[in-house]
Coordinates of C-alpha atoms and ligand atoms in Angstrom, one line a residue:
M1 CA 8.6 10.2 -23.8
L2 CA 10.0 11.0 -20.5
D3 CA 13.6 10.3 -19.3
F4 CA 13.4 7.9 -16.5
E5 CA 17.4 8.2 -16.2
Q6 CA 17.2 11.7 -15.3
I7 CA 14.6 11.2 -12.9
R8 CA 16.5 8.4 -11.3
E9 CA 19.2 10.9 -10.7
Q10 CA 16.9 12.5 -7.9
F11 CA 17.1 9.4 -5.5
P12 CA 20.3 9.9 -3.7
L13 CA 20.2 6.3 -2.2
L14 CA 20.4 4.5 -5.8
K15 CA 23.8 5.8 -6.7
R16 CA 25.3 3.9 -3.6
Q17 CA 27.0 0.6 -3.9
V18 CA 26.3 -2.3 -1.9
N19 CA 29.5 -5.0 -1.5
G20 CA 31.2 -3.2 -3.9
K21 CA 28.5 -3.6 -6.7
P22 CA 26.1 -1.0 -7.9
L23 CA 23.0 -0.9 -5.8
V24 CA 20.4 -2.9 -8.0
Y25 CA 17.0 -2.1 -5.8
F26 CA 14.2 -4.2 -6.7
D27 CA 12.6 -4.2 -3.4
N28 CA 9.9 -1.6 -4.1
A29 CA 7.0 -3.6 -2.8
A30 CA 8.4 -3.4 0.5
T31 CA 9.2 0.5 0.4
A32 CA 10.0 2.7 -2.0
Q33 CA 13.1 5.0 -2.0
K34 CA 12.8 8.8 -1.5
P35 CA 13.6 11.5 -4.0
Q36 CA 15.5 14.5 -3.0
I37 CA 12.6 16.9 -2.8
V38 CA 11.1 14.8 0.0
L39 CA 14.2 14.5 1.6
D40 CA 14.4 18.5 1.9
V41 CA 11.4 19.0 3.1
I42 CA 11.8 17.0 5.8
E43 CA 15.0 18.4 6.4
K44 CA 13.7 22.3 6.2
Y45 CA 10.6 21.2 8.5
Y46 CA 12.8 20.5 11.5
Q47 CA 15.2 23.5 10.8
T48 CA 12.4 26.1 10.4
Y49 CA 9.1 25.5 11.5
N50 CA 9.0 22.6 13.8
A51 CA 5.8 23.2 16.2
N52 CA 3.1 21.2 17.2
I53 CA 0.1 21.5 15.4
H54 CA -3.8 22.6 15.8
R55 CA -3.0 24.2 19.3
G56 CA -0.9 27.1 19.0
V57 CA -1.8 30.7 18.2
H58 CA 1.9 31.4 17.8
R59 CA 3.6 31.5 14.2
L60 CA 5.5 28.6 14.2
S61 CA 2.2 26.2 14.9
Q62 CA 0.2 27.8 12.6
E63 CA 2.9 27.3 9.7
A64 CA 3.2 23.8 10.7
T65 CA -0.5 23.5 10.9
D66 CA -0.8 25.1 7.7
A67 CA 1.3 22.6 5.8
Y68 CA -0.2 19.8 7.2
E69 CA -3.6 20.8 6.2
V70 CA -2.5 21.7 2.5
S71 CA -1.2 18.4 2.4
R72 CA -4.5 16.8 3.7
R73 CA -5.9 18.6 0.8
K74 CA -3.2 17.4 -2.0
I75 CA -4.3 13.7 -0.9
Q76 CA -8.0 14.6 -1.0
K77 CA -7.5 16.0 -4.5
H78 CA -5.2 13.3 -5.6
F79 CA -7.2 10.6 -4.9
N80 CA -10.6 12.5 -5.6
A81 CA -12.2 12.3 -2.5
K82 CA -15.6 14.7 -1.9
D83 CA -14.1 16.5 1.0
A84 CA -10.8 17.0 3.0
K85 CA -11.9 15.7 5.9
E86 CA -12.5 12.1 4.4
I87 CA -8.9 11.8 4.7
I88 CA -7.6 10.5 8.1
F89 CA -3.7 10.6 8.6
T90 CA -2.6 7.4 9.8
R91 CA 0.6 5.5 10.6
G92 CA 0.2 3.4 7.3
T93 CA -2.3 1.1 5.6
T94 CA -1.7 -1.1 8.7
E95 CA -3.3 1.3 11.0
S96 CA -5.8 2.3 8.5
I97 CA -7.3 -1.2 8.4
N98 CA -7.0 -1.7 11.9
L99 CA -9.1 1.3 12.5
V100 CA -11.5 0.3 10.3
A101 CA -11.9 -3.2 11.5
N102 CA -12.0 -2.1 15.2
G103 CA -14.9 0.4 14.5
F104 CA -16.5 -2.7 13.0
A105 CA -16.2 -4.7 16.0
Q106 CA -18.7 -2.7 17.5
L107 CA -21.1 -2.5 14.8
L108 CA -20.9 -6.1 13.5
D109 CA -23.5 -8.6 15.4
K110 CA -23.2 -12.3 15.8
G111 CA -23.8 -14.1 12.4
D112 CA -22.9 -11.0 10.1
E113 CA -20.2 -12.2 7.5
V114 CA -17.1 -10.2 6.5
I115 CA -15.3 -11.2 3.4
I116 CA -11.7 -11.0 2.4
S117 CA -9.9 -13.0 -0.3
E118 CA -6.9 -15.7 -0.2
L119 CA -4.5 -13.3 -1.6
E120 CA -4.3 -10.6 1.2
H121 CA -1.8 -9.5 2.9
H122 CA -1.6 -10.4 6.7
S123 CA -2.7 -6.4 7.5
N124 CA -5.8 -7.2 5.7
I125 CA -6.4 -10.6 7.1
V126 CA -5.6 -10.0 11.0
P127 CA -7.5 -6.9 11.8
W128 CA -11.0 -8.6 10.4
Q129 CA -10.3 -11.8 12.6
L130 CA -9.9 -9.8 15.6
A131 CA -12.9 -8.0 14.5
C132 CA -14.9 -11.1 14.1
E133 CA -13.7 -12.8 17.4
Q134 CA -15.0 -9.9 19.1
S135 CA -18.3 -9.5 17.3
G136 CA -18.9 -12.9 16.7
A137 CA -19.2 -12.2 12.9
I138 CA -17.9 -15.1 10.6
L139 CA -15.1 -14.6 8.4
R140 CA -15.5 -15.7 4.8
V141 CA -12.5 -16.2 2.2
I142 CA -12.6 -15.7 -1.4
P143 CA -10.1 -18.2 -3.4
I144 CA -7.8 -17.4 -6.0
N145 CA -7.4 -19.7 -9.1
D146 CA -3.6 -20.9 -9.8
K147 CA -3.0 -17.9 -11.9
G148 CA -3.4 -15.5 -8.6
E149 CA -6.8 -14.1 -9.4
I150 CA -9.7 -14.0 -7.1
V151 CA -12.4 -16.3 -8.3
L152 CA -15.4 -14.4 -8.9
E153 CA -17.9 -17.0 -9.2
A154 CA -16.7 -18.1 -5.4
F155 CA -17.3 -14.5 -4.6
Y156 CA -20.8 -14.2 -5.7
Q157 CA -21.6 -17.3 -3.8
I158 CA -20.6 -16.3 -0.6
L159 CA -21.6 -12.8 -0.9
S160 CA -25.3 -12.3 0.7
N161 CA -27.4 -10.1 3.1
K162 CA -25.4 -11.5 5.9
T163 CA -22.2 -9.7 4.3
K164 CA -21.5 -6.3 6.1
V165 CA -17.9 -5.8 5.2
V166 CA -15.9 -6.7 1.9
A167 CA -12.2 -6.2 2.3
V168 CA -10.0 -6.6 -0.6
S169 CA -6.6 -5.6 -2.0
H170 CA -6.3 -3.3 -5.2
V171 CA -3.1 -5.0 -6.0
S172 CA -1.2 -8.4 -4.7
N173 CA 2.0 -7.3 -3.2
T174 CA 3.2 -10.8 -3.5
L175 CA 1.6 -11.7 -7.1
G176 CA 0.8 -8.5 -8.6
T177 CA -2.3 -9.4 -9.7
I178 CA -4.4 -5.8 -10.2
N179 CA -7.8 -7.3 -8.8
P180 CA -11.5 -6.1 -10.5
I181 CA -12.1 -3.9 -7.5
K182 CA -14.9 -1.9 -9.2
H183 CA -16.8 -4.7 -10.0
I184 CA -15.9 -6.1 -6.6
I185 CA -17.7 -2.8 -4.7
E186 CA -20.5 -3.1 -7.3
K187 CA -21.3 -6.7 -6.2
A188 CA -20.9 -5.6 -2.5
H189 CA -23.0 -2.8 -2.5
Q190 CA -26.2 -4.5 -4.2
V191 CA -26.3 -6.5 -1.0
G192 CA -25.7 -3.1 1.5
A193 CA -22.3 -4.3 2.4
A194 CA -19.6 -1.8 3.0
V195 CA -16.1 -2.4 1.1
L196 CA -12.5 -1.5 2.0
I197 CA -9.9 -1.4 -0.6
D198 CA -6.1 -2.2 0.6
G199 CA -4.3 0.3 -1.6
A200 CA -0.9 -0.2 -0.4
Q201 CA 0.2 -1.7 -3.4
A202 CA -1.7 0.2 -5.9
T203 CA -1.0 3.7 -5.3
A204 CA 2.8 3.9 -6.7
H205 CA 1.5 2.5 -9.7
L206 CA -2.3 3.4 -10.8
K207 CA -4.3 6.2 -10.4
V208 CA -7.1 6.1 -7.9
D209 CA -10.1 8.1 -8.0
V210 CA -12.2 7.2 -4.7
Q211 CA -15.5 8.3 -5.9
E212 CA -15.2 6.4 -9.4
L213 CA -14.8 3.1 -7.6
D214 CA -17.0 4.3 -5.1
C215 CA -15.3 2.6 -2.3
D216 CA -16.4 3.1 1.2
F217 CA -12.8 2.9 2.9
Y218 CA -9.5 3.3 0.8
C219 CA -6.2 2.8 2.5
T220 CA -2.3 3.4 1.7
S221 CA 1.1 4.1 2.8
A222 CA 3.3 7.0 2.0
H223 CA 6.6 4.9 2.4
K224 CA 5.4 3.0 -0.9
M225 CA 4.9 6.0 -2.7
F226 CA 8.2 7.5 -2.3
G227 CA 7.1 9.4 0.8
P228 CA 8.5 8.9 4.8
T229 CA 7.7 5.6 6.9
G230 CA 4.9 6.2 9.7
I231 CA 2.7 8.0 7.8
G232 CA -0.3 6.7 5.6
M233 CA -4.2 7.7 5.0
L234 CA -7.4 6.1 5.2
Y235 CA -10.1 7.6 2.9
G236 CA -13.6 6.7 4.2
K237 CA -16.9 8.1 3.0
E238 CA -18.2 11.1 5.1
A239 CA -21.0 9.0 6.4
W240 CA -19.2 5.8 7.2
L241 CA -16.6 8.2 9.3
R242 CA -19.3 9.5 11.7
K243 CA -20.8 6.3 11.8
L244 CA -17.4 4.3 12.9
P245 CA -16.7 4.8 16.9
P246 CA -13.2 6.4 17.7
Y247 CA -10.2 4.4 17.4
Q248 CA -8.0 6.1 20.5
G249 CA -8.6 8.5 22.9
G250 CA -6.7 11.1 23.6
G251 CA -5.5 14.9 23.2
E252 CA -6.9 16.4 19.7
M253 CA -9.9 13.9 19.2
I254 CA -12.2 15.6 21.6
K255 CA -14.6 18.6 21.7
E256 CA -15.1 18.3 25.2
V257 CA -13.8 16.3 28.2
T258 CA -15.4 15.8 31.7
F259 CA -15.0 12.9 34.0
T260 CA -18.9 12.0 33.2
K261 CA -19.1 12.7 29.3
T262 CA -16.8 13.4 26.7
T263 CA -17.8 14.6 23.2
Y264 CA -15.9 14.1 20.3
A265 CA -14.3 16.5 17.9
D266 CA -15.9 16.4 14.1
I267 CA -14.2 13.9 11.6
P268 CA -11.0 13.8 10.4
F269 CA -10.0 14.7 13.8
K270 CA -12.2 12.1 15.7
F271 CA -9.3 9.4 14.6
E272 CA -6.1 11.6 15.2
A273 CA -5.8 11.2 18.9
G274 CA -2.5 12.6 19.6
T275 CA 0.7 14.6 18.1
P276 CA 0.5 13.1 14.9
N277 CA 3.7 12.5 12.3
I278 CA 3.3 16.0 11.5
V279 CA 6.8 16.2 9.1
G280 CA 5.4 12.5 7.7
G281 CA 2.0 14.2 6.7
I282 CA 3.8 17.4 5.0
A283 CA 6.1 15.2 3.1
F284 CA 3.4 12.4 2.2
G285 CA 1.9 15.5 0.3
T286 CA 5.1 16.3 -1.5
A287 CA 5.6 12.8 -2.4
I288 CA 2.3 13.0 -4.0
D289 CA 3.2 16.1 -6.2
F290 CA 6.6 14.6 -7.3
I291 CA 4.4 11.2 -8.5
N292 CA 2.0 13.7 -10.6
E293 CA 4.9 15.6 -12.1
I294 CA 5.8 12.6 -13.8
G295 CA 2.2 10.9 -14.3
L296 CA 0.8 7.9 -13.2
Q297 CA 0.0 7.0 -16.8
A298 CA 3.6 7.2 -17.6
I299 CA 4.7 5.6 -14.9
A300 CA 2.2 2.5 -15.4
S301 CA 3.6 2.2 -18.9
Y302 CA 7.2 2.2 -18.3
E303 CA 6.5 -0.2 -15.6
N304 CA 4.7 -2.8 -17.9
E305 CA 7.6 -2.8 -19.9
L306 CA 10.1 -3.5 -17.3
L307 CA 7.7 -6.5 -15.9
A308 CA 6.9 -7.9 -19.6
Y309 CA 10.7 -7.4 -19.7
A310 CA 12.1 -8.9 -16.6
T311 CA 9.2 -11.4 -17.1
D312 CA 10.3 -12.8 -20.4
K313 CA 14.3 -13.0 -19.3
L314 CA 12.8 -14.9 -16.3
R315 CA 11.4 -17.6 -18.2
E316 CA 14.7 -18.2 -20.1
I317 CA 16.2 -19.8 -16.9
P318 CA 15.9 -23.5 -16.6
N319 CA 13.5 -24.7 -13.9
L320 CA 12.1 -21.3 -12.8
S321 CA 8.6 -21.1 -12.1
I322 CA 6.6 -17.7 -12.5
I323 CA 3.9 -17.6 -9.3
G324 CA 1.3 -15.1 -10.4
T325 CA 0.5 -15.0 -14.0
A326 CA -2.7 -13.0 -14.0
A327 CA -3.7 -11.6 -17.1
D328 CA -3.6 -8.0 -15.1
K329 CA -0.7 -7.5 -13.2
A330 CA 1.5 -4.6 -11.6
A331 CA 5.1 -4.1 -11.3
V332 CA 5.8 -7.3 -9.1
V333 CA 7.2 -10.6 -10.3
S334 CA 7.2 -13.5 -7.9
F335 CA 9.1 -16.9 -8.8
V336 CA 10.7 -20.0 -7.5
I337 CA 13.3 -22.2 -8.8
A338 CA 13.4 -26.1 -8.4
N339 CA 15.2 -27.4 -5.6
I340 CA 16.6 -24.2 -4.6
H341 CA 15.5 -22.0 -1.4
P342 CA 14.3 -18.7 -2.1
F343 CA 16.4 -17.4 0.6
D344 CA 19.6 -18.9 -0.3
V345 CA 19.3 -17.2 -3.8
G346 CA 18.5 -13.9 -2.2
S347 CA 21.7 -14.0 -0.1
I348 CA 23.8 -14.6 -2.7
I349 CA 22.5 -12.1 -5.3
D350 CA 22.4 -9.3 -2.3
K351 CA 26.3 -10.2 -2.5
L352 CA 25.9 -9.2 -5.9
G353 CA 24.3 -5.9 -5.1
V354 CA 21.0 -6.8 -5.9
A355 CA 18.0 -6.3 -3.1
V356 CA 14.9 -8.7 -3.9
R357 CA 12.9 -10.2 -1.1
T358 CA 12.3 -13.8 -0.3
G359 CA 10.0 -15.7 1.9
H360 CA 6.3 -15.3 2.2
H361 CA 5.8 -11.3 2.0
C362 CA 3.2 -11.6 4.8
T363 CA 1.2 -13.2 2.6
Q364 CA 1.1 -17.1 4.3
P365 CA -2.1 -18.2 2.6
I366 CA -0.8 -17.7 -0.5
M367 CA 2.1 -19.7 -0.1
Q368 CA -0.2 -22.2 1.3
H369 CA -2.2 -22.1 -2.1
F370 CA 0.8 -22.8 -4.3
K371 CA 2.0 -25.2 -1.6
I372 CA 5.5 -23.5 -1.2
P373 CA 7.7 -22.0 1.4
G374 CA 8.4 -18.6 -0.2
T375 CA 9.1 -16.7 -3.6
I376 CA 11.9 -14.9 -4.7
R377 CA 10.2 -11.6 -5.4
A378 CA 11.4 -8.8 -7.7
S379 CA 9.3 -5.4 -7.5
F380 CA 9.9 -2.3 -9.7
A381 CA 9.5 1.0 -9.5
F382 CA 9.6 4.0 -12.3
Y383 CA 13.3 4.7 -11.3
N384 CA 14.5 1.1 -12.3
T385 CA 16.1 0.4 -15.5
Q386 CA 16.0 -2.4 -18.1
K387 CA 19.9 -2.3 -17.4
E388 CA 19.3 -3.3 -13.7
I389 CA 17.1 -6.1 -14.6
D390 CA 19.7 -7.5 -17.0
M391 CA 22.4 -7.3 -14.0
F392 CA 19.7 -9.0 -11.8
I393 CA 19.3 -11.7 -14.2
E394 CA 22.8 -12.4 -14.5
S395 CA 23.0 -12.8 -10.8
L396 CA 20.4 -15.0 -10.7
K397 CA 22.3 -17.4 -13.4
K398 CA 25.3 -17.1 -11.1
S399 CA 23.4 -18.1 -7.8
V400 CA 21.8 -21.1 -9.9
Q401 CA 25.2 -22.5 -10.8
M402 CA 26.5 -22.1 -7.3
L403 CA 23.4 -23.5 -5.8
A404 CA 23.0 -26.4 -8.3
Ligands
LIG1 C1 2.8 -2.9 2.4 C2 1.5 -3.6 2.8 C3 0.3 -3.3 3.3 C4 1.1 -3.0 4.9 O1 1.4 -2.0 4.7 P1 2.0 -1.2 6.2 O2 2.9 0.3 5.4 O3 3.2 -1.9 6.5 O4 1.0 -0.8 7.0 C5 -0.7 -4.1 3.3 N1 -1.1 -4.4 2.3 C6 -0.1 -4.4 1.1 C7 -1.2 -5.1 -0.2 C8 0.9 -4.1 1.2 O5 1.8 -4.1 0.1

């Protein structure tokens, strides 16, 4: 049994107070807090070997390049990609999806189809709308049921040999639903479609093996995995990365430039134009080491306990409805309280030190499905505790008393 209290000690921010109360941080689906070891790596980089990478022959540049490339290999190993060149550093999930969608905008033909689902984050909707507008392809949407699960029967019906891309999330950031992506990938491959998985909400909670899943693309953000903001990754199968055109032009991504013809660098550099977030890339690797020291299996089972405990306690509050009751869920619980606006609850419990998210969570189609303006969302990480859930429930009861 792991000592999660001791692990929590390694997150300096969690010791602070908000409005004179101990902070209860339940907004981990928006971004996670950072352990001391990640903060130390960032400071050490700028204090001792800050330099631009891949270009300099000097010592600092070599040290920075080595650290950056070591981190790429850590990410490769963690997600079990076949080769480190299949890992592209990006600004995060949003940029990873845009990189792929932008490439497909040039590969798709009029009448081709792209399938997404009703529970996608706007980041996995809008880039595909843009790609479809540019190419004349058609966007199809798999509906969800009232538990917040993808309706597989409907997916089989819209899937056809016109389908060129299927883009779905691994875990819903709003409802916590864990989608049956392995099955979806298998079905999509039967018609020859490429599959992109938005893993932003999965990788802090679940072990992901891209070869075992056999997905063509997998995207995530470091900041949701206890690493810094502004850095993330795109995994792509080598053959797809060779086929996709470059995303941005500039330094680093070229082999040779003349005014008549420019040739591109090999992958992954073809997709990494300009000076990247070097320290972010390095600290991303450190965050992954940190997660692996605890172990994703231990994390998942501890978080499942938190989720079950919170769900039971929430059900005791009158007029409260949980939105998203899928059989398979990760550490997110969304809910509404009759006749009370989510924003008002969020504001009152903030005064009591509790940080949750209220609103549509960048998933307006989910709100349209449930015909609600927004939800209150509590999302957990392994540093959260049952005691914090008790404080959260107390704060909710107080807010209901004040607002009723
Ligand atoms: C957070 C999130 C994104 C966007 O990630 P960024 O880090 O903001 O680019 C996309 N999809 C899901 C499911 C998310 O939770």
